[in-house]
Tab-separated table of C-alpha atoms and ligand atoms in Angstrom:
chain	number	residue	atom	x	y	z
A	1329	MET	CA	128.639	117.812	100.174
A	1330	ILE	CA	124.989	116.609	100.219
A	1331	ILE	CA	125.045	113.157	98.954
A	1332	ASP	CA	121.330	111.489	98.556
A	1333	SER	CA	122.316	107.643	99.064
A	1334	HIS	CA	119.002	105.792	97.487
A	1335	GLY	CA	117.625	106.432	93.909
A	1336	HIS	CA	116.643	104.151	91.903
A	1337	TYR	CA	116.614	104.813	87.380
A	1338	THR	CA	112.050	104.515	87.971
A	1339	THR	CA	112.230	106.744	84.577
A	1340	ALA	CA	114.453	104.820	82.397
A	1341	PRO	CA	113.693	104.954	78.865
A	1342	GLY	CA	110.517	102.111	78.249
A	1343	GLN	CA	113.002	100.028	75.556
A	1344	LEU	CA	113.825	98.943	78.991
A	1345	ASP	CA	111.154	97.531	80.398
A	1346	ALA	CA	109.847	96.587	76.160
A	1347	PHE	CA	112.986	94.650	77.319
A	1348	ARG	CA	112.002	92.973	80.407
A	1349	THR	CA	108.265	92.471	79.554
A	1350	ALA	CA	109.931	90.074	75.573
A	1351	GLN	CA	112.278	87.925	78.716
A	1352	LEU	CA	108.756	87.379	80.824
A	1353	ALA	CA	106.538	86.979	77.497
A	1354	ARG	CA	109.210	84.089	76.685
A	1355	LEU	CA	109.691	82.578	79.999
A	1356	ALA	CA	105.540	82.428	79.411
A	1357	ASP	CA	105.733	81.003	75.475
A	1358	PRO	CA	109.067	79.882	74.570
A	1359	SER	CA	107.794	79.847	71.320
A	1360	ALA	CA	107.696	83.863	71.326
A	1361	PRO	CA	110.587	86.125	70.064
A	1362	PRO	CA	113.963	86.019	72.020
A	1363	ALA	CA	113.943	89.801	74.908
A	1364	VAL	CA	116.225	92.410	72.625
A	1365	LEU	CA	116.964	95.367	74.001
A	1366	ALA	CA	116.171	98.125	71.873
A	1367	ALA	CA	118.665	101.036	70.919
A	1368	ILE	CA	118.709	103.914	74.094
A	1369	SER	CA	120.242	107.005	72.650
A	1370	ASP	CA	121.651	109.591	74.492
A	1371	ASP	CA	119.286	111.812	74.405
A	1372	GLU	CA	116.996	109.731	75.536
A	1373	LEU	CA	119.256	108.766	78.888
A	1374	ARG	CA	119.582	113.100	79.147
A	1375	ALA	CA	116.107	113.854	79.293
A	1376	SER	CA	114.592	110.537	81.060
A	1377	VAL	CA	116.941	112.232	84.267
A	1378	GLU	CA	116.851	116.257	83.479
A	1379	ALA	CA	113.288	115.733	83.813
A	1380	ASN	CA	112.854	113.876	86.817
A	1381	GLN	CA	115.508	112.377	89.679
A	1382	LEU	CA	118.675	115.785	88.263
A	1383	ARG	CA	116.175	118.462	88.121
A	1384	ILE	CA	114.547	117.401	91.546
A	1385	MET	CA	117.875	116.873	93.311
A	1386	ARG	CA	119.229	119.941	92.148
A	1387	GLU	CA	116.297	122.326	93.373
A	1388	ARG	CA	116.223	120.292	96.700
A	1389	GLY	CA	119.870	120.972	97.045
A	1390	GLY	CA	120.866	118.137	96.162
A	1391	GLU	CA	124.812	116.996	94.584
A	1392	LEU	CA	124.789	114.007	93.597
A	1393	MET	CA	123.159	110.323	94.068
A	1394	LEU	CA	123.480	106.934	94.633
A	1395	PHE	CA	121.852	105.269	91.756
A	1396	ALA	CA	120.444	101.835	91.132
A	1397	PRO	CA	118.284	99.920	88.844
A	1398	LYS	CA	114.349	99.674	89.250
A	1399	ALA	CA	114.074	98.601	93.097
A	1400	SER	CA	110.789	96.671	92.777
A	1401	ALA	CA	111.816	95.254	89.258
A	1402	MET	CA	115.083	92.839	90.153
A	1403	GLY	CA	112.427	90.635	90.410
A	1404	HIS	CA	114.634	87.397	91.210
A	1405	HIS	CA	112.049	85.242	92.553
A	1406	VAL	CA	110.560	85.086	88.519
A	1407	PRO	CA	112.809	81.489	88.304
A	1408	ASP	CA	115.473	81.380	85.215
A	1409	PRO	CA	119.055	82.083	86.629
A	1410	ASP	CA	119.835	82.700	82.664
A	1411	VAL	CA	117.187	85.957	82.268
A	1412	ALA	CA	117.730	87.363	85.588
A	1413	ARG	CA	121.373	87.055	84.695
A	1414	ALA	CA	120.417	89.169	81.412
A	1415	TRP	CA	118.230	91.377	83.251
A	1416	ALA	CA	120.439	92.257	85.856
A	1417	GLU	CA	123.267	93.197	83.029
A	1418	ALA	CA	121.210	95.339	80.912
A	1419	SER	CA	119.711	97.331	83.842
A	1420	ASN	CA	122.922	98.219	85.384
A	1421	ASP	CA	124.932	99.183	81.588
A	1422	VAL	CA	122.481	102.257	81.697
A	1423	VAL	CA	122.893	102.966	85.391
A	1424	ALA	CA	126.610	102.872	84.085
A	1425	ARG	CA	125.918	105.077	80.833
A	1426	VAL	CA	123.858	107.738	82.969
A	1427	THR	CA	126.737	107.624	85.168
A	1428	ALA	CA	128.993	108.725	82.886
A	1429	LEU	CA	126.753	110.973	81.229
A	1430	TYR	CA	126.565	113.096	84.867
A	1431	PRO	CA	129.974	111.629	86.786
A	1432	GLU	CA	129.382	114.986	88.821
A	1433	SER	CA	125.876	113.901	89.857
A	1434	PHE	CA	125.533	110.069	89.910
A	1435	ALA	CA	126.830	106.846	91.409
A	1436	GLY	CA	125.925	103.644	90.239
A	1437	VAL	CA	124.474	100.871	92.477
A	1438	ALA	CA	124.103	97.607	90.528
A	1439	GLN	CA	121.551	94.742	90.935
A	1440	LEU	CA	122.460	91.043	90.620
A	1441	PRO	CA	121.250	88.037	88.949
A	1442	GLN	CA	120.686	86.793	92.741
A	1443	THR	CA	117.899	83.761	90.770
A	1444	PRO	CA	119.149	80.887	92.393
A	1445	PRO	CA	119.649	77.935	89.912
A	1446	ASP	CA	117.625	74.860	90.371
A	1447	GLY	CA	115.333	77.696	92.302
A	1448	ALA	CA	116.642	76.624	96.124
A	1449	PRO	CA	120.321	78.364	97.517
A	1450	GLY	CA	122.691	75.495	96.959
A	1451	PRO	CA	125.844	75.015	95.834
A	1452	GLY	CA	127.593	77.611	93.833
A	1453	TRP	CA	124.215	79.656	93.778
A	1454	LEU	CA	125.889	83.113	94.146
A	1455	ASP	CA	128.041	82.441	91.302
A	1456	ALA	CA	126.437	84.678	88.520
A	1457	THR	CA	125.453	87.401	91.755
A	1458	ILE	CA	129.636	88.116	92.363
A	1459	ALA	CA	130.051	87.402	88.643
A	1460	GLU	CA	128.353	91.137	88.135
A	1461	LEU	CA	128.715	92.128	91.193
A	1462	ARG	CA	132.565	92.023	90.098
A	1463	ARG	CA	131.638	93.292	86.524
A	1464	SER	CA	129.806	96.627	88.075
A	1465	VAL	CA	132.219	97.731	90.683
A	1466	THR	CA	135.443	96.781	88.155
A	1467	GLU	CA	134.221	97.170	84.551
A	1468	LEU	CA	131.404	100.110	85.172
A	1469	GLY	CA	132.283	101.786	88.476
A	1470	PHE	CA	129.356	101.549	90.418
A	1471	VAL	CA	130.602	101.983	93.900
A	1472	GLY	CA	127.517	100.044	95.959
A	1473	VAL	CA	125.613	96.826	95.289
A	1474	LEU	CA	121.553	96.292	96.332
A	1475	VAL	CA	121.428	93.060	98.090
A	1476	ASN	CA	118.220	91.125	98.214
A	1477	PRO	CA	117.929	88.937	101.431
A	1478	ASP	CA	114.640	87.243	100.480
A	1479	PRO	CA	115.296	86.411	96.308
A	1480	SER	CA	112.476	84.149	96.581
A	1481	GLY	CA	110.000	87.495	96.712
A	1482	SER	CA	108.432	86.812	99.939
A	1483	ARG	CA	108.782	83.441	100.506
A	1484	TRP	CA	111.470	83.870	102.283
A	1485	THR	CA	113.291	80.720	101.350
A	1486	ALA	CA	116.579	82.075	101.482
A	1487	PRO	CA	118.742	81.167	104.969
A	1488	ALA	CA	119.541	83.993	106.923
A	1489	VAL	CA	122.051	86.193	105.502
A	1490	THR	CA	124.394	85.379	108.349
A	1491	ASP	CA	123.909	81.929	107.174
A	1492	GLU	CA	127.187	80.749	105.904
A	1493	ALA	CA	125.423	80.089	102.749
A	1494	TRP	CA	125.881	84.227	102.124
A	1495	SER	CA	130.009	84.311	102.826
A	1496	PRO	CA	130.362	84.212	98.867
A	1497	LEU	CA	129.331	87.226	98.380
A	1498	TRP	CA	129.955	89.095	101.653
A	1499	GLU	CA	133.657	88.170	100.979
A	1500	ALA	CA	133.609	89.842	97.110
A	1501	CYS	CA	131.775	92.640	99.319
A	1502	VAL	CA	135.015	93.033	101.205
A	1503	GLU	CA	137.449	92.512	98.754
A	1504	LEU	CA	135.685	94.860	96.164
A	1505	ASP	CA	135.390	97.551	99.605
A	1506	VAL	CA	131.316	98.213	98.633
A	1507	PRO	CA	128.860	97.798	101.065
A	1508	ALA	CA	125.785	96.390	100.253
A	1509	VAL	CA	122.598	98.212	100.658
A	1510	VAL	CA	119.466	95.297	101.779
A	1511	HIS	CA	117.071	95.431	99.421
A	1512	VAL	CA	114.439	93.187	98.617
A	1513	SER	CA	112.052	92.444	95.255
A	1514	GLY	CA	108.544	92.160	94.387
A	1515	THR	CA	106.305	90.149	95.954
A	1516	CYS	CA	104.857	86.823	95.213
A	1517	THR	CA	101.555	87.295	96.825
A	1518	THR	CA	99.142	89.917	96.964
A	1519	ALA	CA	98.698	89.649	100.397
A	1520	VAL	CA	102.112	91.125	100.707
A	1521	HIS	CA	102.521	94.864	99.212
A	1522	PRO	CA	106.508	95.462	98.058
A	1523	LEU	CA	107.038	98.696	98.942
A	1524	GLY	CA	104.262	99.555	102.135
A	1525	ALA	CA	104.898	95.556	103.832
A	1526	HIS	CA	107.733	93.873	102.469
A	1527	TYR	CA	110.357	96.183	101.812
A	1528	LEU	CA	110.320	96.880	105.737
A	1529	ASN	CA	109.462	93.402	106.795
A	1530	ALA	CA	112.594	93.042	105.270
A	1531	ASP	CA	114.776	95.878	106.372
A	1532	THR	CA	113.168	94.561	110.411
A	1533	THR	CA	113.734	90.889	109.187
A	1534	VAL	CA	117.778	91.345	108.165
A	1535	PHE	CA	118.844	93.083	111.848
A	1536	MET	CA	117.126	90.330	113.663
A	1537	GLN	CA	118.814	88.415	111.859
A	1538	LEU	CA	122.072	90.145	112.638
A	1539	VAL	CA	120.847	90.063	115.866
A	1540	GLU	CA	120.176	86.501	116.493
A	1541	ASN	CA	123.680	85.442	114.763
A	1542	ASP	CA	127.484	86.361	114.131
A	1543	LEU	CA	128.068	87.660	110.690
A	1544	PHE	CA	129.933	90.686	111.441
A	1545	THR	CA	133.123	88.111	113.660
A	1546	ARG	CA	133.746	86.517	110.377
A	1547	PHE	CA	133.616	89.647	108.236
A	1548	PRO	CA	134.824	92.618	110.492
A	1549	THR	CA	134.973	95.452	107.397
A	1550	LEU	CA	131.724	94.482	105.834
A	1551	ARG	CA	128.598	97.609	105.446
A	1552	LEU	CA	125.602	96.865	105.273
A	1553	VAL	CA	122.939	99.544	104.737
A	1554	ILE	CA	119.864	99.026	106.089
A	1555	PRO	CA	117.487	101.408	104.013
A	1556	HIS	CA	113.723	102.655	104.531
A	1557	GLY	CA	114.820	103.875	108.200
A	1558	GLY	CA	115.972	100.656	108.929
A	1559	GLY	CA	111.864	99.312	108.888
A	1560	ALA	CA	110.747	99.086	112.382
A	1561	VAL	CA	114.377	98.910	114.218
A	1562	PRO	CA	114.438	102.290	115.317
A	1563	TYR	CA	111.105	102.538	116.689
A	1564	HIS	CA	111.262	98.894	118.362
A	1565	TRP	CA	114.942	99.172	119.735
A	1566	GLY	CA	113.847	98.269	123.123
A	1567	ARG	CA	112.541	95.562	122.025
A	1568	PHE	CA	115.969	94.210	119.976
A	1569	ARG	CA	117.530	94.925	123.115
A	1570	GLY	CA	115.747	92.628	125.162
A	1571	LEU	CA	115.721	89.882	122.797
A	1572	ALA	CA	118.941	90.215	122.273
A	1573	ALA	CA	119.535	90.123	126.292
A	1574	ARG	CA	116.637	87.030	126.299
A	1575	LEU	CA	118.905	85.521	123.244
A	1576	GLY	CA	122.570	85.828	124.985
A	1577	ARG	CA	123.433	88.404	122.307
A	1578	PRO	CA	125.742	91.736	122.321
A	1579	ASP	CA	123.668	94.646	122.821
A	1580	PRO	CA	122.079	95.434	119.161
A	1581	ALA	CA	124.550	98.834	119.552
A	1582	GLU	CA	128.031	96.862	119.037
A	1583	LEU	CA	125.630	95.678	115.213
A	1584	LEU	CA	126.047	99.859	114.461
A	1585	ARG	CA	130.010	99.099	114.124
A	1586	ASN	CA	128.922	97.606	110.695
A	1587	VAL	CA	125.714	98.627	110.207
A	1588	PHE	CA	123.959	102.157	108.643
A	1589	PHE	CA	119.872	103.169	108.036
A	1590	ASP	CA	119.098	105.858	105.373
A	1591	THR	CA	116.453	108.603	106.346
A	1592	CYS	CA	113.624	107.216	103.522
A	1593	VAL	CA	110.962	107.742	106.070
A	1594	TYR	CA	108.578	110.323	105.039
A	1595	HIS	CA	107.257	112.452	107.844
A	1596	GLN	CA	109.063	114.106	110.639
A	1597	PRO	CA	108.383	112.673	113.600
A	1598	GLY	CA	109.769	109.486	112.192
A	1599	ILE	CA	112.632	111.296	110.959
A	1600	ASP	CA	113.521	112.674	114.663
A	1601	LEU	CA	112.734	109.473	115.652
A	1602	LEU	CA	115.706	107.723	113.307
A	1603	LEU	CA	118.168	110.217	115.320
A	1604	ARG	CA	117.189	109.761	118.566
A	1605	VAL	CA	117.796	106.235	118.543
A	1606	VAL	CA	120.707	105.956	116.154
A	1607	PRO	CA	123.792	107.848	116.190
A	1608	ALA	CA	123.915	110.789	113.215
A	1609	GLU	CA	127.359	108.858	112.647
A	1610	ASN	CA	125.485	105.547	111.226
A	1611	VAL	CA	122.872	107.716	109.193
A	1612	LEU	CA	122.379	108.322	105.622
A	1613	PHE	CA	121.166	111.470	103.988
A	1614	ALA	CA	118.592	109.802	101.093
A	1615	SER	CA	115.441	110.014	99.644
A	1616	GLU	CA	114.318	107.331	97.200
A	1617	MET	CA	113.040	109.427	95.201
A	1618	LEU	CA	111.713	108.566	92.553
A	1619	GLY	CA	110.158	105.871	94.571
A	1620	ALA	CA	107.342	104.455	96.481
A	1621	VAL	CA	105.889	107.394	97.925
A	1622	ARG	CA	105.412	110.282	95.316
A	1623	GLY	CA	103.370	114.380	95.685
A	1624	ALA	CA	103.102	116.286	98.392
A	1625	ASP	CA	101.615	115.755	101.852
A	1626	PRO	CA	98.107	117.947	101.875
A	1627	ASP	CA	98.876	118.910	105.805
A	1628	SER	CA	102.633	120.483	105.331
A	1629	GLY	CA	102.674	120.786	102.182
A	1630	VAL	CA	105.929	118.801	101.116
A	1631	ASP	CA	107.106	116.501	98.942
A	1632	TRP	CA	107.421	113.005	100.815
A	1633	ASP	CA	110.292	112.127	100.036
A	1634	ASP	CA	112.043	115.649	100.883
A	1635	THR	CA	113.632	113.830	103.333
A	1636	LYS	CA	116.282	117.040	102.698
A	1637	VAL	CA	113.687	119.355	104.690
A	1638	TYR	CA	112.626	116.899	108.136
A	1639	LEU	CA	116.186	116.863	108.235
A	1640	GLU	CA	117.015	120.115	108.803
A	1641	ARG	CA	114.008	120.317	111.477
A	1642	VAL	CA	116.238	118.069	113.455
A	1643	ASP	CA	118.266	119.258	116.667
A	1644	MET	CA	121.644	118.361	115.608
A	1645	SER	CA	125.096	119.391	115.549
A	1646	ASP	CA	126.602	121.373	112.470
A	1647	GLU	CA	129.189	118.638	112.387
A	1648	GLN	CA	126.091	115.933	113.161
A	1649	ARG	CA	123.882	117.387	110.084
A	1650	ASP	CA	127.471	117.743	107.553
A	1651	ALA	CA	128.564	113.660	108.088
A	1652	VAL	CA	124.348	112.702	107.538
A	1653	MET	CA	124.471	114.339	104.450
A	1654	GLY	CA	127.477	113.485	102.791
A	1655	GLY	CA	130.000	112.585	105.032
A	1656	ASN	CA	129.008	109.106	106.514
A	1657	ALA	CA	128.071	107.895	102.797
A	1658	ARG	CA	132.100	108.968	102.051
A	1659	ARG	CA	132.969	106.769	104.762
A	1660	VAL	CA	130.744	103.981	103.704
A	1661	TYR	CA	130.867	104.261	100.284
A	1662	PRO	CA	134.858	104.578	100.246
A	1663	ARG	CA	134.690	104.062	96.090
A	1664	LEU	CA	132.529	107.382	95.813
A	1665	ASP	CA	135.394	109.044	98.216
A	1666	ALA	CA	137.785	108.012	95.910
A	1667	ARG	CA	135.733	109.212	92.396
A	1668	LEU	CA	135.500	112.648	94.232
A	1669	ARG	CA	138.508	112.813	95.526
A	1670	GLU	CA	139.253	112.438	91.987
A	1671	GLN	CA	137.008	115.062	90.624
A	1672	GLY	CA	138.300	118.108	93.431
A	1673	ARG	CA	135.409	117.356	95.692
B	256	LIG	ZN1	115.123	101.540	96.843
């Protein structure tokens, strides 16, 4: 079975964006009217994916997509926890409606309201975050969650994800048996492009945090997915090994009991390298469609994000390919596997 483990609802009906715009307008000017999400019909939801993600996934031979709200719009750096909570709830609710309309094609991955109260991590800073995680999993049936390791939006004011401050969130992920996809959002400076720099920087930064400090000795069953091919990690695996040795830390290969990478890498040499460095059992097929990079490579004619094409050209066994294309996702996302089994798949 072919599971695209990384998709975003970037084509949601305009009412959702209008709701966010109204939220931000009221933050800027408290005399502005309160944000209200206008009604969205099932037909509008169907049209929004049938013309886009669903059509393209089917054309490319995919069967199911893990579907999250638009990550660049999560905006945890916008300084109002109540606004963040309402935004996460609205975003997750529309994703949940799509997954309910197409239970065989989409499974939900949640956005969390990670904006810290008082503007900085402190006691209880994850309370609303964990409440929305629980709601998304237990009430909306989501199978995974996006966790932003830098809610400050490129200022990196939060402690490393290995810090005790994050433990309540990791405890909840373990208890609910959902993996956390490490995924930042927008940035606060035009010097750091969200999609071309911040996303990849954050993937790399979190891996180095895991190299430097223990997380999985405290949470041995926690699973983290580092998207976008792991940022610079596969390319610089030797640097991470050398730094680990220098710091008196275990070889980074030990992290691969808990850390997985996806294939949102948009050229053949990058995919080849990823699978030469990282074992196939730690790699999840993903396209991030429709996401950061759209259109086709003019040299090859292949859509940038049609990562299945690149994977088909990698020299690996049929067993390994099946694992990358879907088996690994079912292992990393047990709630997805349970749903698929209920569907007889
Ligand atoms: Zn993404």
